[in-house]
Amino acid sequence: MGINFDIATIIASAATLILSAFISFLIFRRQKGVEFEYDYRRYILEKRKNIYEKIEELISHFQQFTSERFLGGGAKEVAKVLFEKFDYLEANNVWITFNMQAELWRLRGVITIIIKDDKLPNVEPTQKKIYREQLRQCRVNLINEYFKDITNLNKIDRFKKYKIASYKYSEKFMDEEVRQAHLSHDRYVREG
């Protein structure tokens, strides 16, 4: 009877040890998954925060120049600085919502059309008024989209889901004005 009891005790101890090790493994694995998810979300949030700081710089830089000053003699210099900022944002556009990209493309297209005007500092007053209104509307839309995105910056799941859908159907979401503005800028860059 003593031997059977010893074998039963050894089997029970071994089973407890194996069960304990298995439970520890599951807890460890779950903990690593949670840590990975936390680090992944923190990484995405940090990247998005950095890119939206750059967008804020672009908005600030654009607002420093009133449309009157922009339509004056220094438009090409101002546009050059803005295009550098646009290029950086476009290179890192994976962290920006599609609506924000559309507003940036629209503003870039409007600026491209304006600086391509050969009579730029001496444009007719009616044309200046049209240009001023286009710039104002782009600025208002960009600021509205910026604040909308900033309030949802930490909603990572929604951003990922929206981003995948917007890339999949980007042609469907992009209106004709944005598409033409983007194509206009591409032609302007190629032409020099």
Backbone as ProteinMPNN parsed JSONL, in Angstrom:
{"seq_chain_A": "MGINFDIATIIASAATLILSAFISFLIFRRQKGVEFEYDYRRYILEKRKNIYEKIEELISHFQQFTSERFLGGGAKEVAKVLFEKFDYLEANNVWITFNMQAELWRLRGVITIIIKDDKLPNVEPTQKKIYREQLRQCRVNLINEYFKDITNLNKIDRFKKYKIASYKYSEKFMDEEVRQAHLSHDRYVREG", "coords_chain_A": {"N_chain_A": [[0.807, -1.178, 0.0], [1.974, 1.212, 0.599], [3.693, 1.706, -1.514], [2.036, 2.143, -3.728], [0.78, 4.396, -2.832], [2.926, 6.178, -2.814], [3.536, 6.288, -5.551], [1.168, 7.353, -6.538], [1.278, 9.838, -5.307], [3.545, 10.902, -6.532], [2.694, 10.972, -9.201], [0.541, 12.749, -8.985], [1.911, 15.028, -8.125], [3.561, 15.47, -10.337], [1.628, 15.925, -12.304], [0.468, 18.244, -11.29], [2.651, 19.955, -11.447], [3.071, 20.006, -14.247], [0.598, 21.071, -15.111], [0.7, 23.528, -13.791], [2.942, 24.672, -15.067], [1.957, 24.835, -17.686], [-0.201, 26.616, -17.363], [1.23, 28.878, -16.528], [2.707, 29.323, -18.868], [0.606, 30.017, -20.653], [-0.333, 32.369, -19.444], [1.975, 33.97, -19.597], [2.263, 34.129, -22.366], [-0.096, 35.465, -23.078], [0.333, 37.872, -21.73], [2.574, 38.846, -23.111], [1.382, 39.248, -25.589], [-0.417, 41.307, -24.967], [1.393, 43.309, -24.209], [2.734, 43.631, -26.644], [0.623, 44.601, -28.248], [0.096, 46.992, -26.905], [2.563, 48.358, -27.256], [2.586, 48.511, -30.046], [0.311, 50.118, -30.597], [1.149, 52.429, -29.275], [3.364, 53.097, -30.844], [2.15, 53.64, -33.367], [0.51, 55.787, -32.606], [2.458, 57.654, -31.823], [3.794, 58.085, -34.265], [1.687, 59.168, -35.773], [1.161, 61.436, -34.243], [3.537, 62.888, -34.592], [3.465, 63.403, -37.387], [1.171, 64.932, -37.594], [1.982, 67.143, -36.175], [3.733, 68.199, -38.017], [1.904, 68.864, -39.989], [0.551, 70.838, -38.641], [2.606, 72.74, -38.515], [2.77, 73.34, -41.253], [0.239, 74.486, -41.669], [0.444, 76.676, -39.971], [2.603, 78.027, -41.171], [1.46, 78.595, -43.62], [-0.621, 80.274, -42.834], [0.775, 82.451, -41.959], [1.321, 83.936, -44.148], [-0.625, 86.118, -45.66], [-3.295, 85.977, -48.037], [-3.082, 88.156, -49.682], [-0.375, 88.922, -49.533], [0.737, 86.572, -50.433], [-0.131, 86.538, -53.05], [1.36, 88.523, -54.037], [4.638, 89.654, -55.063], [6.295, 87.644, -53.952], [5.359, 85.045, -54.246], [6.312, 82.666, -55.435], [8.539, 81.995, -53.871], [7.362, 81.563, -51.382], [5.707, 79.441, -52.09], [7.627, 77.519, -52.704], [8.695, 76.829, -50.179], [6.369, 75.848, -48.987], [5.861, 73.678, -50.704], [8.014, 72.004, -50.105], [7.288, 71.208, -47.546], [4.882, 69.934, -48.185], [5.894, 67.811, -49.71], [7.286, 66.311, -47.78], [5.141, 65.546, -46.144], [3.653, 64.056, -47.948], [5.384, 61.96, -48.438], [5.21, 60.642, -46.06], [2.591, 59.845, -45.812], [1.152, 57.671, -44.893], [0.406, 57.831, -42.294], [-1.577, 59.653, -42.14], [-5.004, 60.613, -42.371], [-7.246, 59.823, -45.079], [-8.949, 61.899, -45.871], [-7.594, 64.137, -44.925], [-5.319, 63.971, -46.522], [-6.522, 64.482, -48.978], [-7.319, 67.157, -48.638], [-4.82, 68.36, -48.35], [-3.75, 67.793, -50.894], [-5.548, 69.24, -52.452], [-5.022, 71.892, -51.619], [-2.35, 72.073, -52.416], [-2.658, 71.793, -55.186], [-4.145, 74.126, -55.805], [-2.307, 76.119, -55.093], [-0.307, 75.493, -56.916], [-1.591, 76.071, -59.358], [-1.951, 78.805, -59.042], [0.721, 79.826, -58.865], [1.608, 79.193, -61.372], [0.519, 81.065, -62.959], [1.352, 83.411, -65.262], [1.209, 86.188, -65.063], [1.516, 86.852, -62.441], [2.29, 88.787, -60.117], [0.915, 90.947, -61.059], [-1.83, 90.428, -61.453], [-5.205, 90.594, -62.61], [-7.696, 92.359, -60.689], [-10.127, 90.93, -60.321], [-9.365, 88.311, -60.795], [-7.471, 88.002, -58.765], [-9.18, 88.116, -56.6], [-10.605, 85.756, -56.942], [-8.521, 83.889, -56.644], [-7.8, 84.488, -53.971], [-10.119, 83.706, -52.641], [-10.164, 80.961, -53.218], [-7.817, 80.128, -51.872], [-8.529, 80.83, -49.256], [-10.73, 79.142, -48.826], [-9.495, 76.621, -49.055], [-7.748, 76.791, -46.863], [-9.555, 76.971, -44.704], [-10.911, 74.489, -44.962], [-8.742, 72.742, -44.597], [-7.937, 73.336, -41.964], [-10.276, 72.65, -40.556], [-10.399, 69.884, -41.106], [-8.012, 69.12, -39.934], [-8.476, 69.614, -37.151], [-10.563, 67.844, -36.761], [-9.273, 65.399, -37.205], [-7.29, 65.48, -35.213], [-8.795, 65.295, -32.875], [-9.536, 62.672, -33.025], [-7.208, 61.259, -32.899], [-6.162, 59.291, -31.191], [-7.69, 57.06, -31.645], [-6.977, 54.305, -32.702], [-7.778, 51.798, -33.824], [-9.993, 52.522, -35.38], [-8.74, 54.266, -37.143], [-6.951, 52.517, -38.504], [-8.76, 50.759, -39.737], [-10.227, 52.538, -41.333], [-8.169, 53.574, -42.889], [-7.281, 51.389, -44.41], [-9.602, 50.849, -45.882], [-9.832, 53.279, -47.273], [-7.536, 53.311, -48.88], [-8.096, 51.14, -50.462], [-10.326, 51.938, -51.879], [-9.646, 54.413, -52.97], [-9.794, 55.897, -55.375], [-12.508, 56.08, -55.688], [-13.267, 57.665, -53.528], [-11.928, 60.045, -53.943], [-12.603, 63.224, -55.051], [-13.267, 64.938, -58.163], [-12.081, 67.466, -58.306], [-9.923, 67.33, -56.483], [-8.423, 65.282, -57.646], [-7.731, 66.49, -60.108], [-6.238, 68.667, -59.169], [-4.072, 67.37, -58.009], [-2.969, 66.077, -60.257], [-2.344, 68.351, -61.736], [-0.316, 69.472, -60.181], [1.623, 67.465, -60.397], [2.196, 67.625, -63.139], [3.252, 70.21, -63.193], [5.585, 69.894, -61.667], [7.019, 68.11, -63.278], [7.394, 69.687, -65.556], [9.051, 71.59, -64.615]], "CA_chain_A": [[0.0, 0.0, 0.0], [2.875, 2.343, 0.671], [4.288, 1.968, -2.821], [0.981, 2.725, -4.549], [0.564, 5.76, -2.35], [4.066, 6.965, -3.277], [3.371, 6.469, -7.003], [0.049, 8.285, -6.704], [1.772, 11.159, -4.902], [4.47, 11.344, -7.583], [1.877, 11.289, -10.385], [-0.204, 13.974, -8.672], [2.879, 16.132, -8.1], [3.976, 15.706, -11.722], [0.48, 16.521, -12.998], [0.36, 19.614, -10.786], [3.776, 20.682, -12.017], [2.804, 20.196, -15.679], [-0.535, 22.005, -15.206], [1.213, 24.828, -13.356], [3.808, 25.174, -16.141], [1.097, 25.156, -18.817], [-0.919, 27.848, -17.022], [2.234, 29.952, -16.555], [2.986, 29.577, -20.277], [-0.528, 30.738, -21.222], [-0.341, 33.726, -18.882], [3.115, 34.66, -20.175], [1.945, 34.388, -23.771], [-1.127, 36.502, -23.097], [0.966, 39.108, -21.29], [3.397, 39.319, -24.227], [0.458, 39.76, -26.599], [-0.916, 42.598, -24.498], [2.516, 44.24, -24.298], [2.951, 43.913, -28.063], [-0.48, 45.451, -28.691], [0.326, 48.308, -26.3], [3.699, 48.984, -27.944], [2.158, 48.76, -31.422], [-0.565, 51.289, -30.563], [1.973, 53.574, -28.895], [4.164, 53.415, -32.022], [1.274, 54.286, -34.35], [0.108, 57.082, -32.06], [3.624, 58.539, -31.878], [4.001, 58.444, -35.673], [0.602, 60.068, -36.168], [1.357, 62.703, -33.535], [4.64, 63.596, -35.264], [3.074, 63.883, -38.71], [0.194, 66.015, -37.414], [2.758, 68.328, -35.789], [4.227, 68.754, -39.288], [0.755, 69.5, -40.645], [0.329, 72.083, -37.901], [3.632, 73.669, -38.993], [2.37, 73.768, -42.589], [-0.899, 75.406, -41.516], [0.979, 77.901, -39.367], [3.392, 78.706, -42.196], [0.535, 79.096, -44.638], [-1.389, 81.377, -42.264], [1.642, 83.621, -41.8], [1.265, 84.684, -45.387], [-1.998, 86.398, -46.07], [-3.447, 85.74, -49.475], [-2.611, 89.363, -50.374], [1.089, 88.827, -49.62], [1.05, 85.414, -51.271], [-0.381, 86.888, -54.445], [2.316, 89.555, -54.416], [5.828, 89.222, -55.774], [7.027, 86.543, -53.343], [4.544, 83.82, -54.252], [7.099, 81.48, -55.793], [9.375, 81.639, -52.725], [6.459, 80.983, -50.383], [5.272, 78.143, -52.608], [8.739, 76.577, -52.602], [8.73, 76.361, -48.79], [5.185, 75.021, -48.769], [6.009, 72.423, -51.442], [8.919, 71.144, -49.337], [6.477, 70.632, -46.468], [3.965, 68.992, -48.831], [6.654, 66.615, -50.103], [7.53, 65.515, -46.571], [3.863, 64.957, -45.719], [3.257, 63.032, -48.913], [6.27, 60.806, -48.249], [4.792, 59.979, -44.823], [1.132, 59.939, -45.789], [0.52, 56.481, -44.329], [-0.066, 58.166, -40.948], [-2.574, 60.711, -42.286], [-6.275, 60.114, -42.906], [-7.4, 60.118, -46.5], [-9.554, 63.227, -46.028], [-6.521, 65.121, -44.739], [-4.513, 63.919, -47.745], [-7.286, 65.149, -50.033], [-7.238, 68.606, -48.409], [-3.451, 68.776, -48.676], [-3.636, 67.762, -52.362], [-6.341, 70.351, -52.99], [-4.259, 73.126, -51.378], [-1.173, 72.016, -53.281], [-3.109, 72.052, -56.555], [-4.52, 75.541, -55.928], [-1.063, 76.895, -55.075], [0.362, 75.238, -58.196], [-2.292, 76.824, -60.397], [-1.694, 80.239, -58.834], [2.103, 80.228, -59.208], [1.819, 79.006, -62.803], [-0.016, 82.246, -63.634], [2.495, 84.214, -65.721], [1.047, 87.596, -64.706], [1.199, 86.744, -61.015], [2.11, 89.923, -59.216], [0.03, 91.947, -61.675], [-3.058, 89.77, -61.884], [-6.388, 91.451, -62.549], [-8.338, 92.3, -59.364], [-11.139, 89.872, -60.239], [-8.652, 87.032, -60.684], [-6.913, 87.967, -57.414], [-10.277, 87.8, -55.685], [-10.868, 84.32, -57.114], [-7.403, 83.184, -56.005], [-7.914, 84.671, -52.531], [-11.241, 82.88, -52.16], [-9.729, 79.563, -53.282], [-6.872, 79.916, -50.774], [-9.282, 80.894, -48.003], [-11.525, 77.92, -48.703], [-8.561, 75.523, -48.779], [-7.254, 76.94, -45.492], [-10.66, 76.62, -43.796], [-11.106, 73.039, -45.046], [-7.574, 72.083, -44.01], [-8.01, 73.511, -40.506], [-11.396, 71.823, -40.061], [-10.0, 68.475, -41.169], [-6.949, 68.955, -38.945], [-9.061, 69.494, -35.816], [-11.327, 66.594, -36.721], [-8.314, 64.298, -37.073], [-6.609, 65.571, -33.918], [-9.687, 64.785, -31.824], [-9.618, 61.214, -33.17], [-5.847, 60.77, -33.086], [-5.882, 58.089, -30.387], [-8.584, 55.959, -32.04], [-6.1, 53.574, -33.623], [-8.533, 50.783, -34.571], [-10.807, 53.221, -36.371], [-7.81, 54.776, -38.151], [-6.467, 51.402, -39.34], [-9.88, 50.276, -40.547], [-10.529, 53.583, -42.303], [-7.034, 53.716, -43.788], [-7.31, 50.257, -45.342], [-10.735, 51.062, -46.79], [-9.601, 54.427, -48.138], [-6.579, 52.922, -49.909], [-8.735, 50.184, -51.354], [-11.3, 52.633, -52.716], [-9.219, 55.811, -53.013], [-10.315, 56.548, -56.57], [-13.924, 56.32, -55.471], [-13.42, 58.732, -52.549], [-11.29, 61.284, -54.363], [-13.449, 63.946, -55.985], [-12.595, 65.353, -59.393], [-11.261, 68.653, -58.031], [-8.686, 66.887, -55.846], [-7.671, 64.527, -58.649], [-7.157, 67.44, -61.071], [-5.216, 69.45, -58.472], [-2.897, 66.51, -57.86], [-2.386, 65.918, -61.59], [-1.78, 69.641, -62.112], [0.971, 69.621, -59.487], [2.569, 66.514, -61.005], [2.634, 68.198, -64.435], [4.081, 71.364, -62.891], [6.889, 69.4, -61.221], [7.721, 67.548, -64.444], [7.757, 70.765, -66.484], [10.147, 72.345, -64.003]], "C_chain_A": [[0.857, 1.251, 0.0], [3.459, 2.71, -0.679], [3.258, 2.619, -3.736], [0.725, 4.175, -4.149], [1.689, 6.682, -2.825], [3.959, 7.249, -4.781], [2.251, 7.465, -7.275], [0.483, 9.703, -6.347], [2.696, 11.725, -5.974], [3.69, 11.748, -8.83], [1.113, 12.596, -10.16], [0.729, 15.178, -8.674], [3.312, 16.482, -9.525], [2.852, 16.384, -12.513], [0.313, 17.981, -12.566], [1.455, 20.489, -11.384], [3.535, 20.994, -13.495], [1.677, 21.201, -15.882], [-0.098, 23.418, -14.831], [2.088, 25.452, -14.442], [2.981, 25.6, -17.353], [0.338, 26.463, -18.566], [0.033, 29.037, -17.042], [2.575, 30.329, -18.001], [1.861, 30.39, -20.915], [-0.583, 32.183, -20.718], [0.787, 34.553, -19.484], [2.834, 35.058, -21.622], [0.918, 35.499, -23.911], [-0.528, 37.861, -22.72], [1.827, 39.693, -22.408], [2.528, 39.884, -25.343], [-0.08, 41.131, -26.236], [0.177, 43.653, -24.592], [2.792, 44.622, -25.749], [1.876, 44.868, -28.582], [-0.309, 46.877, -28.159], [1.458, 49.046, -27.024], [3.344, 49.357, -29.378], [1.279, 50.009, -31.486], [0.224, 52.547, -30.215], [2.816, 54.035, -30.081], [3.325, 54.161, -33.064], [0.875, 55.677, -33.87], [1.257, 58.084, -32.127], [3.879, 59.008, -33.315], [2.936, 59.44, -36.141], [0.756, 61.434, -35.508], [2.445, 63.527, -34.217], [4.21, 64.17, -36.607], [2.048, 65.013, -38.59], [0.86, 67.275, -36.852], [3.308, 69.002, -37.041], [3.092, 69.44, -40.054], [0.445, 70.825, -39.957], [1.346, 73.144, -38.314], [3.257, 74.21, -40.369], [1.228, 74.776, -42.506], [-0.416, 76.735, -40.964], [1.761, 78.711, -40.399], [2.48, 79.322, -43.248], [-0.242, 80.287, -44.106], [-0.543, 82.627, -42.047], [1.59, 84.524, -43.026], [-0.194, 84.891, -45.761], [-2.083, 86.171, -47.562], [-2.974, 86.96, -50.267], [-1.097, 89.302, -50.562], [1.49, 87.666, -50.53], [0.884, 85.753, -52.744], [0.521, 88.02, -54.919], [3.519, 88.937, -55.098], [6.514, 87.991, -55.215], [6.31, 85.209, -53.369], [5.38, 82.575, -54.525], [7.997, 81.042, -54.638], [8.542, 80.985, -51.63], [6.044, 79.586, -50.816], [6.381, 77.107, -52.493], [8.825, 75.989, -51.198], [7.543, 75.444, -48.516], [5.306, 73.676, -49.49], [6.975, 71.472, -50.753], [8.148, 70.449, -48.204], [5.48, 69.611, -47.029], [4.679, 67.693, -49.185], [6.923, 65.711, -48.906], [6.24, 64.813, -46.136], [3.421, 63.856, -46.677], [4.113, 61.781, -48.779], [5.865, 60.002, -47.012], [3.276, 59.925, -44.695], [0.421, 58.715, -45.209], [-0.08, 56.786, -42.95], [-1.165, 59.219, -40.967], [-3.866, 60.094, -42.812], [-6.41, 60.541, -44.363], [-8.018, 61.496, -46.721], [-8.513, 64.331, -45.853], [-5.626, 65.135, -45.972], [-5.22, 64.67, -48.864], [-7.209, 66.665, -49.869], [-5.837, 69.132, -48.716], [-3.237, 68.799, -50.182], [-4.371, 68.942, -52.98], [-5.571, 71.664, -52.814], [-3.03, 73.182, -52.282], [-1.547, 72.334, -54.726], [-3.463, 73.512, -56.778], [-3.261, 76.411, -55.966], [-0.311, 76.709, -56.394], [-0.267, 76.049, -59.313], [-1.985, 78.316, -60.274], [-0.28, 80.609, -59.274], [2.422, 79.985, -60.677], [1.313, 80.201, -63.599], [1.143, 83.178, -63.981], [2.418, 85.675, -65.275], [0.981, 87.781, -63.198], [1.239, 88.03, -60.209], [1.104, 90.939, -59.757], [-1.248, 91.316, -62.21], [-4.217, 90.753, -61.746], [-7.062, 91.307, -61.187], [-9.394, 91.194, -59.247], [-10.484, 88.502, -60.088], [-8.012, 86.901, -59.307], [-7.981, 87.581, -56.403], [-10.615, 86.309, -55.747], [-9.784, 83.504, -56.421], [-7.496, 83.274, -54.482], [-9.007, 83.777, -51.948], [-10.866, 81.398, -52.179], [-8.769, 79.237, -52.14], [-7.586, 79.906, -49.428], [-10.067, 79.605, -47.784], [-10.636, 76.711, -48.4], [-8.065, 75.579, -47.345], [-8.326, 76.532, -44.488], [-10.877, 75.103, -43.791], [-9.972, 72.275, -44.377], [-7.613, 72.176, -42.483], [-9.128, 72.669, -39.917], [-11.022, 70.35, -40.04], [-8.908, 68.176, -40.142], [-7.545, 68.754, -37.55], [-9.909, 68.231, -35.676], [-10.397, 65.403, -36.508], [-7.623, 64.306, -35.713], [-7.5, 65.031, -32.804], [-9.825, 63.27, -31.879], [-8.243, 60.563, -33.293], [-5.585, 59.456, -32.356], [-6.8, 56.913, -30.715], [-7.897, 55.15, -33.136], [-6.879, 52.558, -34.452], [-9.351, 51.423, -35.684], [-9.912, 53.741, -37.502], [-7.349, 53.662, -39.081], [-7.569, 50.911, -40.273], [-10.197, 51.271, -41.664], [-9.422, 53.689, -43.34], [-7.024, 52.604, -44.835], [-8.433, 50.452, -46.357], [-10.454, 52.21, -47.748], [-8.545, 54.125, -49.198], [-7.235, 52.005, -50.932], [-9.651, 50.894, -52.344], [-10.927, 54.1, -52.915], [-9.752, 56.54, -54.244], [-11.785, 56.911, -56.395], [-14.135, 57.522, -54.541], [-12.896, 60.077, -53.041], [-12.185, 62.003, -55.37], [-12.607, 64.501, -57.139], [-11.675, 66.544, -59.161], [-9.914, 68.261, -57.424], [-7.817, 66.145, -56.847], [-6.987, 65.476, -59.638], [-6.061, 68.287, -60.429], [-3.932, 68.634, -58.343], [-2.197, 66.316, -59.203], [-1.726, 67.207, -62.059], [-0.423, 69.844, -61.456], [2.012, 68.686, -60.099], [3.081, 67.053, -62.338], [3.578, 69.369, -64.201], [5.489, 70.937, -62.48], [7.685, 68.855, -62.392], [8.213, 68.637, -65.396], [8.846, 71.655, -65.915], [9.654, 73.577, -63.387]], "O_chain_A": [[0.457, 2.264, -0.573], [3.695, 3.884, -0.962], [3.588, 3.564, -4.453], [0.491, 5.047, -4.985], [1.441, 7.83, -3.195], [4.268, 8.357, -5.221], [2.379, 8.323, -8.148], [0.095, 10.661, -7.016], [2.626, 12.914, -6.284], [3.999, 12.767, -9.448], [1.051, 13.445, -11.049], [0.364, 16.241, -9.178], [3.416, 17.658, -9.874], [3.1, 17.302, -13.295], [0.047, 18.849, -13.397], [1.206, 21.629, -11.777], [3.768, 22.117, -13.942], [1.783, 22.088, -16.729], [-0.485, 24.387, -15.483], [1.979, 26.65, -14.704], [3.278, 26.619, -17.977], [0.247, 27.313, -19.452], [-0.334, 30.105, -17.531], [2.715, 31.509, -18.321], [2.127, 31.349, -21.639], [-0.849, 33.105, -21.489], [0.581, 35.712, -19.844], [3.13, 36.177, -22.042], [1.051, 36.372, -24.769], [-0.856, 38.879, -23.33], [1.813, 40.904, -22.629], [2.888, 40.88, -25.972], [-0.188, 42.012, -27.089], [-0.088, 44.779, -25.013], [3.052, 45.787, -26.054], [2.188, 45.835, -29.277], [-0.541, 47.848, -28.879], [1.321, 50.222, -27.363], [3.759, 50.407, -29.869], [1.487, 50.867, -32.344], [-0.006, 53.608, -30.795], [2.968, 55.237, -30.301], [3.747, 55.196, -33.579], [0.899, 56.634, -34.643], [1.038, 59.249, -32.459], [4.148, 60.186, -33.55], [3.242, 60.424, -36.814], [0.512, 62.465, -36.135], [2.287, 64.735, -34.399], [4.554, 65.307, -36.931], [2.055, 65.946, -39.393], [0.338, 68.373, -37.043], [3.349, 70.23, -37.122], [3.301, 70.474, -40.69], [0.117, 71.813, -40.614], [0.997, 74.316, -38.451], [3.408, 75.404, -40.628], [1.246, 75.799, -43.19], [-0.823, 77.797, -41.436], [1.604, 79.928, -40.492], [2.711, 80.441, -43.706], [-0.502, 81.229, -44.856], [-1.076, 83.733, -41.96], [1.794, 85.734, -42.93], [-0.897, 83.951, -46.131], [-1.072, 86.171, -48.264], [-2.515, 86.819, -51.4], [-0.597, 89.602, -51.646], [2.45, 87.76, -51.294], [1.665, 85.307, -53.585], [0.45, 88.429, -56.078], [3.441, 87.838, -55.646], [7.262, 87.339, -55.944], [6.633, 84.325, -52.576], [5.166, 81.537, -53.899], [8.2, 79.844, -54.44], [8.949, 79.991, -51.029], [6.031, 78.656, -50.009], [6.109, 75.94, -52.213], [9.009, 74.782, -51.042], [7.69, 74.394, -47.89], [4.899, 72.647, -48.951], [6.784, 70.257, -50.806], [8.336, 69.26, -47.946], [5.258, 68.558, -46.431], [4.138, 66.605, -48.986], [6.803, 64.49, -49.004], [6.253, 63.628, -45.801], [2.874, 62.84, -46.25], [3.628, 60.668, -48.982], [6.15, 58.807, -46.931], [2.742, 59.957, -43.587], [-0.799, 58.733, -45.053], [-0.974, 56.075, -42.493], [-1.636, 59.635, -39.908], [-3.828, 59.157, -43.609], [-5.772, 61.493, -44.813], [-7.645, 62.191, -47.666], [-8.55, 65.342, -46.555], [-5.216, 66.205, -46.422], [-4.586, 65.412, -49.614], [-7.049, 67.384, -50.856], [-5.686, 70.218, -49.275], [-2.611, 69.723, -50.701], [-3.878, 69.569, -53.918], [-5.478, 72.458, -53.75], [-2.716, 74.231, -52.845], [-0.828, 73.064, -55.409], [-3.126, 74.083, -57.816], [-3.163, 77.331, -56.777], [0.257, 77.663, -56.926], [0.439, 76.646, -60.126], [-1.784, 79.003, -61.276], [-0.094, 81.6, -59.981], [3.41, 80.516, -61.184], [1.635, 80.342, -64.778], [1.834, 83.673, -63.091], [3.45, 86.33, -65.126], [0.437, 88.78, -62.727], [0.206, 88.35, -59.621], [0.513, 91.701, -58.992], [-1.691, 91.646, -63.31], [-4.21, 91.627, -60.88], [-7.005, 90.233, -60.588], [-9.537, 90.589, -58.185], [-10.974, 87.643, -59.356], [-8.005, 85.812, -58.733], [-7.725, 86.819, -55.47], [-10.879, 85.682, -54.721], [-10.078, 82.55, -55.702], [-7.299, 82.282, -53.781], [-8.83, 83.17, -50.892], [-11.212, 80.66, -51.256], [-8.892, 78.188, -51.508], [-7.289, 79.081, -48.564], [-10.068, 79.048, -46.686], [-10.994, 75.87, -47.575], [-7.967, 74.549, -46.678], [-8.035, 75.824, -43.524], [-11.013, 74.503, -42.725], [-10.203, 71.287, -43.68], [-7.348, 71.191, -41.794], [-8.94, 72.037, -38.878], [-11.298, 69.649, -39.067], [-8.887, 67.096, -39.551], [-7.16, 67.823, -36.843], [-9.966, 67.626, -34.606], [-10.699, 64.505, -35.722], [-7.396, 63.247, -35.127], [-7.009, 64.376, -31.885], [-10.193, 62.647, -30.883], [-8.139, 59.424, -33.748], [-4.858, 58.601, -32.862], [-6.676, 55.858, -30.093], [-8.194, 55.29, -34.322], [-6.667, 52.461, -35.661], [-9.392, 50.913, -36.804], [-10.279, 53.666, -38.674], [-7.35, 53.828, -40.301], [-7.331, 50.676, -41.458], [-10.41, 50.876, -42.81], [-9.692, 53.873, -44.527], [-6.784, 52.86, -46.014], [-8.235, 50.243, -47.554], [-10.804, 52.124, -48.926], [-8.644, 54.635, -50.314], [-6.954, 52.093, -52.127], [-9.742, 50.501, -53.507], [-11.814, 54.947, -53.019], [-10.125, 57.709, -54.143], [-12.243, 57.935, -56.901], [-15.065, 58.305, -54.735], [-13.368, 61.128, -52.605], [-12.494, 61.452, -56.427], [-11.378, 64.52, -57.072], [-10.601, 66.622, -59.759], [-8.878, 68.803, -57.81], [-6.605, 66.356, -56.894], [-5.815, 65.297, -59.969], [-5.06, 68.593, -61.076], [-2.835, 69.154, -58.547], [-0.97, 66.382, -59.28], [-0.677, 67.173, -62.701], [0.514, 70.329, -62.091], [3.16, 69.083, -60.296], [4.272, 66.948, -62.633], [4.577, 69.52, -64.904], [6.473, 71.549, -62.898], [8.887, 69.101, -62.497], [9.297, 68.534, -65.969], [9.495, 72.395, -66.655], [10.437, 74.34, -62.822]]}, "name": "protein", "num_of_chains": 1, "seq": "MGINFDIATIIASAATLILSAFISFLIFRRQKGVEFEYDYRRYILEKRKNIYEKIEELISHFQQFTSERFLGGGAKEVAKVLFEKFDYLEANNVWITFNMQAELWRLRGVITIIIKDDKLPNVEPTQKKIYREQLRQCRVNLINEYFKDITNLNKIDRFKKYKIASYKYSEKFMDEEVRQAHLSHDRYVREG"}
